[in-house]
CSV table of C-alpha atoms in Angstrom, one decimal:
chain,number,residue,atom,x,y,z
A,2,UNK,CA,-36.1,-56.9,1.9
A,3,UNK,CA,-34.2,-57.1,-1.3
A,4,UNK,CA,-35.4,-53.8,-2.4
A,5,UNK,CA,-34.2,-52.2,0.9
A,6,UNK,CA,-30.8,-53.8,0.4
A,7,UNK,CA,-30.6,-52.4,-3.1
A,8,UNK,CA,-31.6,-48.9,-1.9
A,9,UNK,CA,-28.9,-49.1,0.9
A,10,UNK,CA,-26.4,-50.4,-1.6
A,11,UNK,CA,-27.0,-47.5,-4.0
A,12,UNK,CA,-27.0,-45.0,-1.2
A,13,UNK,CA,-23.7,-46.3,0.0
A,14,UNK,CA,-22.2,-45.9,-3.5
A,15,UNK,CA,-23.5,-42.3,-3.8
A,16,UNK,CA,-22.1,-41.5,-0.3
A,17,UNK,CA,-18.8,-43.0,-1.1
A,18,UNK,CA,-18.5,-41.0,-4.4
A,19,UNK,CA,-19.5,-37.8,-2.6
A,20,UNK,CA,-16.9,-38.4,0.2
A,21,UNK,CA,-14.3,-39.2,-2.4
A,22,UNK,CA,-15.0,-36.0,-4.3
A,23,UNK,CA,-14.9,-33.8,-1.2
A,24,UNK,CA,-11.6,-35.5,-0.1
A,25,UNK,CA,-9.9,-35.0,-3.4
A,26,UNK,CA,-11.1,-31.3,-3.5
A,27,UNK,CA,-9.6,-30.6,-0.1
A,28,UNK,CA,-6.4,-32.4,-1.0
A,29,UNK,CA,-6.1,-30.4,-4.3
A,30,UNK,CA,-6.6,-27.1,-2.4
A,31,UNK,CA,-4.0,-28.0,0.2
A,32,UNK,CA,-1.5,-29.0,-2.4
A,33,UNK,CA,-2.2,-25.9,-4.6
A,34,UNK,CA,-2.8,-23.3,-1.9
A,35,UNK,CA,-0.1,-20.5,-2.2
A,36,UNK,CA,2.8,-20.7,0.2
A,37,UNK,CA,3.4,-17.7,2.5
A,38,UNK,CA,4.7,-15.1,0.0
A,39,UNK,CA,7.4,-12.7,1.2
A,40,UNK,CA,9.4,-10.0,-0.6
A,41,UNK,CA,12.7,-8.9,0.8
A,42,UNK,CA,15.6,-6.7,-0.5
A,43,UNK,CA,19.3,-6.6,-0.1
A,44,UNK,CA,22.0,-4.1,-1.1
A,45,UNK,CA,23.2,-0.8,0.1
A,46,UNK,CA,20.8,2.1,0.5
A,47,UNK,CA,20.9,4.3,-2.6
A,48,UNK,CA,22.2,1.6,-4.9
A,49,UNK,CA,20.2,-0.8,-7.1
A,50,UNK,CA,18.6,-3.3,-4.7
A,51,UNK,CA,18.1,-7.0,-5.2
A,52,UNK,CA,14.5,-8.1,-4.8
A,53,UNK,CA,14.1,-11.7,-3.5
A,54,UNK,CA,10.9,-13.6,-3.4
A,55,UNK,CA,10.0,-16.4,-0.9
A,56,UNK,CA,7.1,-18.5,-1.9
A,57,UNK,CA,4.9,-18.3,-5.0
A,58,UNK,CA,3.9,-14.7,-5.9
A,59,UNK,CA,0.3,-14.4,-4.8
A,60,UNK,CA,-1.5,-11.1,-4.3
A,61,UNK,CA,-5.0,-10.5,-3.0
A,62,UNK,CA,-7.4,-12.4,-5.3
A,63,UNK,CA,-9.7,-9.4,-5.2
A,64,UNK,CA,-6.9,-6.9,-6.2
A,65,UNK,CA,-7.6,-4.7,-9.1
A,66,UNK,CA,-5.4,-2.2,-10.9
A,67,UNK,CA,-5.0,0.9,-8.7
A,68,UNK,CA,-4.9,-0.9,-5.3
A,69,UNK,CA,-1.6,-0.9,-3.5
A,70,UNK,CA,0.2,-1.8,-0.3
A,71,UNK,CA,3.2,-0.4,1.6
A,72,UNK,CA,5.8,-2.3,3.6
A,73,UNK,CA,8.8,-0.7,5.4
A,74,UNK,CA,11.7,-2.9,4.6
A,75,UNK,CA,14.2,-0.8,6.6
A,76,UNK,CA,13.5,1.9,9.2
A,77,UNK,CA,15.7,4.9,9.0
A,78,UNK,CA,16.8,7.2,11.8
A,79,UNK,CA,17.3,10.4,9.9
A,80,UNK,CA,15.2,13.5,9.4
A,81,UNK,CA,11.4,12.9,9.1
A,82,UNK,CA,9.9,13.8,5.7
A,83,UNK,CA,7.2,16.4,6.1
A,84,UNK,CA,5.1,18.2,3.5
A,85,UNK,CA,7.2,20.6,1.4
A,86,UNK,CA,10.5,19.5,3.0
A,87,UNK,CA,13.3,18.5,0.6
A,88,UNK,CA,13.5,14.9,-0.3
A,89,UNK,CA,15.9,12.6,-2.3
A,90,UNK,CA,14.5,9.3,-3.4
A,91,UNK,CA,16.2,6.4,-5.2
A,92,UNK,CA,13.3,4.5,-7.0
A,93,UNK,CA,13.8,1.1,-8.5
A,94,UNK,CA,10.9,-0.6,-10.3
A,95,UNK,CA,10.4,-4.3,-10.7
A,96,UNK,CA,7.8,-6.5,-12.5
A,97,UNK,CA,6.9,-9.5,-10.4
A,98,UNK,CA,5.1,-12.6,-11.8
A,99,UNK,CA,4.6,-16.2,-10.7
A,100,UNK,CA,6.6,-17.6,-13.7
A,101,UNK,CA,9.9,-15.7,-13.5
A,102,UNK,CA,12.4,-13.9,-11.3
A,103,UNK,CA,11.7,-10.2,-10.6
A,104,UNK,CA,12.4,-8.1,-13.7
A,105,UNK,CA,14.2,-4.8,-12.9
A,106,UNK,CA,13.1,-1.8,-15.0
A,107,UNK,CA,15.8,0.7,-13.9
A,108,UNK,CA,16.5,3.1,-11.1
A,109,UNK,CA,15.6,6.8,-11.0
A,110,UNK,CA,16.7,9.6,-8.7
A,111,UNK,CA,14.0,12.0,-7.6
A,112,UNK,CA,15.1,15.3,-6.0
A,113,UNK,CA,12.3,17.7,-5.1
A,114,UNK,CA,10.2,19.1,-2.3
A,115,UNK,CA,7.7,16.7,-0.8
A,116,UNK,CA,4.4,17.7,-2.4
A,117,UNK,CA,1.7,15.6,-4.1
A,118,UNK,CA,2.6,17.1,-7.5
A,119,UNK,CA,6.3,16.3,-7.1
A,120,UNK,CA,6.0,12.8,-5.7
A,121,UNK,CA,2.8,11.8,-7.5
A,122,UNK,CA,1.4,8.4,-6.3
A,123,UNK,CA,4.3,7.9,-3.8
A,124,UNK,CA,3.6,11.0,-1.8
A,125,UNK,CA,1.5,9.3,0.9
A,126,UNK,CA,4.0,6.5,1.1
A,127,UNK,CA,7.0,8.8,1.8
A,128,UNK,CA,5.4,11.5,4.1
A,129,UNK,CA,6.1,10.6,7.7
A,130,UNK,CA,9.0,8.3,6.9
A,131,UNK,CA,12.6,9.0,7.9
A,132,UNK,CA,15.8,9.4,5.8
A,133,UNK,CA,17.6,6.1,5.7
A,134,UNK,CA,14.4,4.1,5.2
A,135,UNK,CA,13.7,1.6,2.4
A,136,UNK,CA,10.1,1.1,1.4
A,137,UNK,CA,8.4,-1.6,-0.8
A,138,UNK,CA,5.3,-0.4,-2.6
A,139,UNK,CA,3.3,-3.2,-4.3
A,140,UNK,CA,0.7,-2.4,-7.0
A,141,UNK,CA,-1.0,-5.6,-8.2
A,142,UNK,CA,-1.9,-6.1,-11.8
A,143,UNK,CA,-3.6,-9.5,-11.1
A,144,UNK,CA,-3.6,-12.3,-8.6
A,145,UNK,CA,-0.2,-13.4,-9.8
A,146,UNK,CA,1.6,-10.3,-11.1
A,147,UNK,CA,2.4,-6.8,-9.7
A,148,UNK,CA,4.6,-3.8,-10.2
A,149,UNK,CA,6.9,-3.5,-7.1
A,150,UNK,CA,8.7,-0.2,-6.4
A,151,UNK,CA,11.6,-0.1,-4.0
A,152,UNK,CA,12.1,3.4,-2.6
A,153,UNK,CA,15.2,4.4,-0.7
A,154,UNK,CA,14.8,7.7,1.2
A,155,UNK,CA,18.3,9.2,1.1
A,156,UNK,CA,19.9,11.9,3.3
A,157,UNK,CA,19.7,15.5,2.0
A,158,UNK,CA,22.9,16.5,3.9
A,159,UNK,CA,26.1,14.8,5.1
A,160,UNK,CA,26.2,14.2,8.9
A,161,UNK,CA,30.0,14.6,9.2
A,162,UNK,CA,31.7,17.9,10.1
A,163,UNK,CA,35.4,18.9,9.8
A,164,UNK,CA,37.8,21.6,10.9
A,165,UNK,CA,37.9,25.0,9.2
A,166,UNK,CA,40.0,25.1,6.1
A,167,UNK,CA,42.2,28.2,5.4
A,168,UNK,CA,42.4,29.8,2.0
A,169,UNK,CA,45.5,28.8,0.0
A,170,UNK,CA,46.7,28.5,-3.6
A,171,UNK,CA,43.3,29.3,-5.1
A,172,UNK,CA,41.4,27.1,-2.7
A,173,UNK,CA,38.8,29.0,-0.7
A,174,UNK,CA,38.5,29.2,3.1
A,175,UNK,CA,35.8,27.0,4.3
A,176,UNK,CA,34.1,26.8,7.7
A,177,UNK,CA,31.1,25.0,9.1
A,178,UNK,CA,28.2,27.3,10.1
A,179,UNK,CA,25.1,25.7,11.6
A,180,UNK,CA,26.2,22.4,10.1
A,181,UNK,CA,26.5,23.8,6.6
A,182,UNK,CA,29.9,24.3,4.8
A,183,UNK,CA,30.4,28.0,4.1
A,184,UNK,CA,33.0,29.8,1.9
A,185,UNK,CA,34.3,32.5,4.1
A,186,UNK,CA,37.1,33.9,1.9
A,187,UNK,CA,38.3,33.4,-1.7
A,188,UNK,CA,41.6,31.8,-2.4
A,189,UNK,CA,42.7,34.2,-5.1
A,190,UNK,CA,43.6,33.4,-8.7
A,191,UNK,CA,43.5,29.8,-9.8
A,192,UNK,CA,46.1,28.6,-12.3
A,193,UNK,CA,45.3,24.9,-12.4
A,194,UNK,CA,42.4,22.6,-11.4
A,195,UNK,CA,42.8,21.6,-7.8
A,196,UNK,CA,40.4,19.5,-5.7
A,197,UNK,CA,40.6,17.7,-2.3
A,198,UNK,CA,38.2,15.5,-0.3
A,199,UNK,CA,37.7,16.8,3.2
A,200,UNK,CA,35.2,14.0,3.9
A,201,UNK,CA,35.7,10.7,2.0
A,202,UNK,CA,32.5,8.8,1.5
A,203,UNK,CA,32.1,5.0,1.2
A,204,UNK,CA,29.4,4.9,-1.4
A,205,UNK,CA,29.5,4.2,-5.1
A,206,UNK,CA,32.0,5.9,-7.4
A,207,UNK,CA,30.7,8.5,-9.8
A,208,UNK,CA,30.8,7.4,-13.4
A,209,UNK,CA,31.2,9.7,-16.4
A,210,UNK,CA,27.6,9.3,-17.5
A,211,UNK,CA,25.9,9.2,-14.1
A,212,UNK,CA,23.2,11.3,-12.6
A,213,UNK,CA,24.5,12.8,-9.4
A,214,UNK,CA,22.7,14.5,-6.5
A,215,UNK,CA,24.8,17.2,-4.8
A,216,UNK,CA,24.6,20.1,-2.5
A,217,UNK,CA,27.1,22.8,-3.4
A,218,UNK,CA,28.2,26.4,-2.8
A,219,UNK,CA,29.9,28.2,-5.7
A,220,UNK,CA,32.0,31.4,-5.3
A,221,UNK,CA,34.3,33.5,-7.4
A,222,UNK,CA,38.0,33.9,-6.7
A,223,UNK,CA,37.3,36.7,-4.1
A,224,UNK,CA,34.9,34.5,-2.2
A,225,UNK,CA,31.7,36.1,-3.4
A,226,UNK,CA,29.0,33.4,-3.4
A,227,UNK,CA,27.2,33.0,-6.8
A,228,UNK,CA,25.1,29.8,-6.2
A,229,UNK,CA,24.2,28.0,-3.1
A,230,UNK,CA,21.8,25.0,-3.0
A,231,UNK,CA,21.7,25.0,0.8
A,232,UNK,CA,20.1,28.5,0.6
A,233,UNK,CA,17.8,27.3,-2.2
A,234,UNK,CA,16.4,24.6,0.2
A,235,UNK,CA,17.1,21.4,-1.8
A,236,UNK,CA,20.0,19.6,-3.5
A,237,UNK,CA,20.6,19.7,-7.2
A,238,UNK,CA,20.4,16.8,-9.7
A,239,UNK,CA,23.3,17.0,-12.2
A,240,UNK,CA,23.9,14.9,-15.3
A,241,UNK,CA,27.6,14.3,-15.6
A,242,UNK,CA,27.9,14.9,-19.4
A,243,UNK,CA,26.3,18.3,-18.9
A,244,UNK,CA,28.5,19.5,-16.1
A,245,UNK,CA,31.2,22.0,-16.9
A,246,UNK,CA,34.7,20.5,-17.4
A,247,UNK,CA,36.4,21.5,-14.1
A,248,UNK,CA,33.6,20.2,-11.9
A,249,UNK,CA,33.1,17.1,-14.0
A,250,UNK,CA,36.8,16.2,-13.5
A,251,UNK,CA,36.6,16.8,-9.8
A,252,UNK,CA,33.4,14.6,-9.4
A,253,UNK,CA,34.6,11.7,-11.6
A,254,UNK,CA,35.5,8.7,-9.5
A,255,UNK,CA,34.6,10.5,-6.2
A,256,UNK,CA,32.4,8.4,-3.9
A,257,UNK,CA,28.9,9.1,-2.7
A,258,UNK,CA,29.1,10.5,0.8
A,259,UNK,CA,32.1,12.7,0.1
A,260,UNK,CA,32.7,16.4,0.5
A,261,UNK,CA,35.1,17.9,-2.0
A,262,UNK,CA,36.6,21.4,-2.2
A,263,UNK,CA,37.4,22.5,-5.7
A,264,UNK,CA,39.3,25.4,-7.3
A,265,UNK,CA,38.7,25.8,-11.0
A,266,UNK,CA,40.5,28.1,-13.5
A,267,UNK,CA,38.3,30.1,-15.8
A,268,UNK,CA,39.0,28.1,-18.9
A,269,UNK,CA,37.5,25.0,-17.2
A,270,UNK,CA,34.6,26.8,-15.5
A,271,UNK,CA,31.4,28.3,-16.8
A,272,UNK,CA,33.2,31.4,-18.0
A,273,UNK,CA,33.4,34.8,-16.2
A,274,UNK,CA,36.4,34.0,-14.1
A,275,UNK,CA,37.9,31.5,-11.7
A,276,UNK,CA,35.5,29.5,-9.5
A,277,UNK,CA,35.7,27.8,-6.1
A,278,UNK,CA,33.2,25.2,-4.9
A,279,UNK,CA,32.4,23.0,-1.9
A,280,UNK,CA,30.4,20.0,-3.0
A,281,UNK,CA,28.6,17.3,-1.0
A,282,UNK,CA,27.9,14.1,-3.0
A,283,UNK,CA,24.6,12.7,-1.8
A,284,UNK,CA,23.6,10.0,-4.4
A,285,UNK,CA,24.3,8.7,-7.8
A,286,UNK,CA,22.7,6.5,-10.4
A,287,UNK,CA,23.7,5.2,-13.8
A,288,UNK,CA,22.4,7.1,-16.8
A,289,UNK,CA,19.0,5.7,-18.0
A,290,UNK,CA,19.3,3.5,-21.1
A,291,UNK,CA,18.1,5.1,-24.3
């Protein structure tokens, strides 16, 4: 009888210890399980976004370098991006860890045709999306760290139109043909730099060292077109310090979303005579740090 009591007593102790261990393990897991982790952004499309984290950063515990996920943070209503179509991207990279706020690693403008070579690892993320969208691409490094890329798909043309502009005082005649600004006549000799906004944008102002995405048509004083990005099929990416003086002065402090008409005397142009331009400003980003 005594032996039976002893066995039951020992068994009870073992059972109690086991239940205590299980209970403490479950409690630990509940207390230390990751909260729902959500990433959101704020800020205007085409400007440097703010990445906000809710909950403790926690990625798939089986994630390995090379895996990735895509989330559509904002759905655009513009033109759909198809293979080989022109595309303008504003790409901001962040490093996300469990121990610190997201660390931004700069913003880059990408202007090209939508091909695997041009867009590299982001090609499949961008194809099928629409202009005006913002994407969040997450590439885990470990369970608690990742590289996060915020991709804004920007318009490749301005939606607004305006009345025809007659030629005067060196300024060219401009009309809208199939939605595209067209220089229809030259304005004659240009004595001084003149520029006017026919559409005033509401985006960021252009700085003296910015990278700027533009569509433009450039003509001589007689209206003969010399360059036309609309005909080339995609916008141009200009670095402000490298732009010739007359155009640089006209772009400085203008806002993204603007259309400007410019008359430039030969001394402030590329040489070879007076020049006239119509320029659509589509995007801008600060110069990359050295």
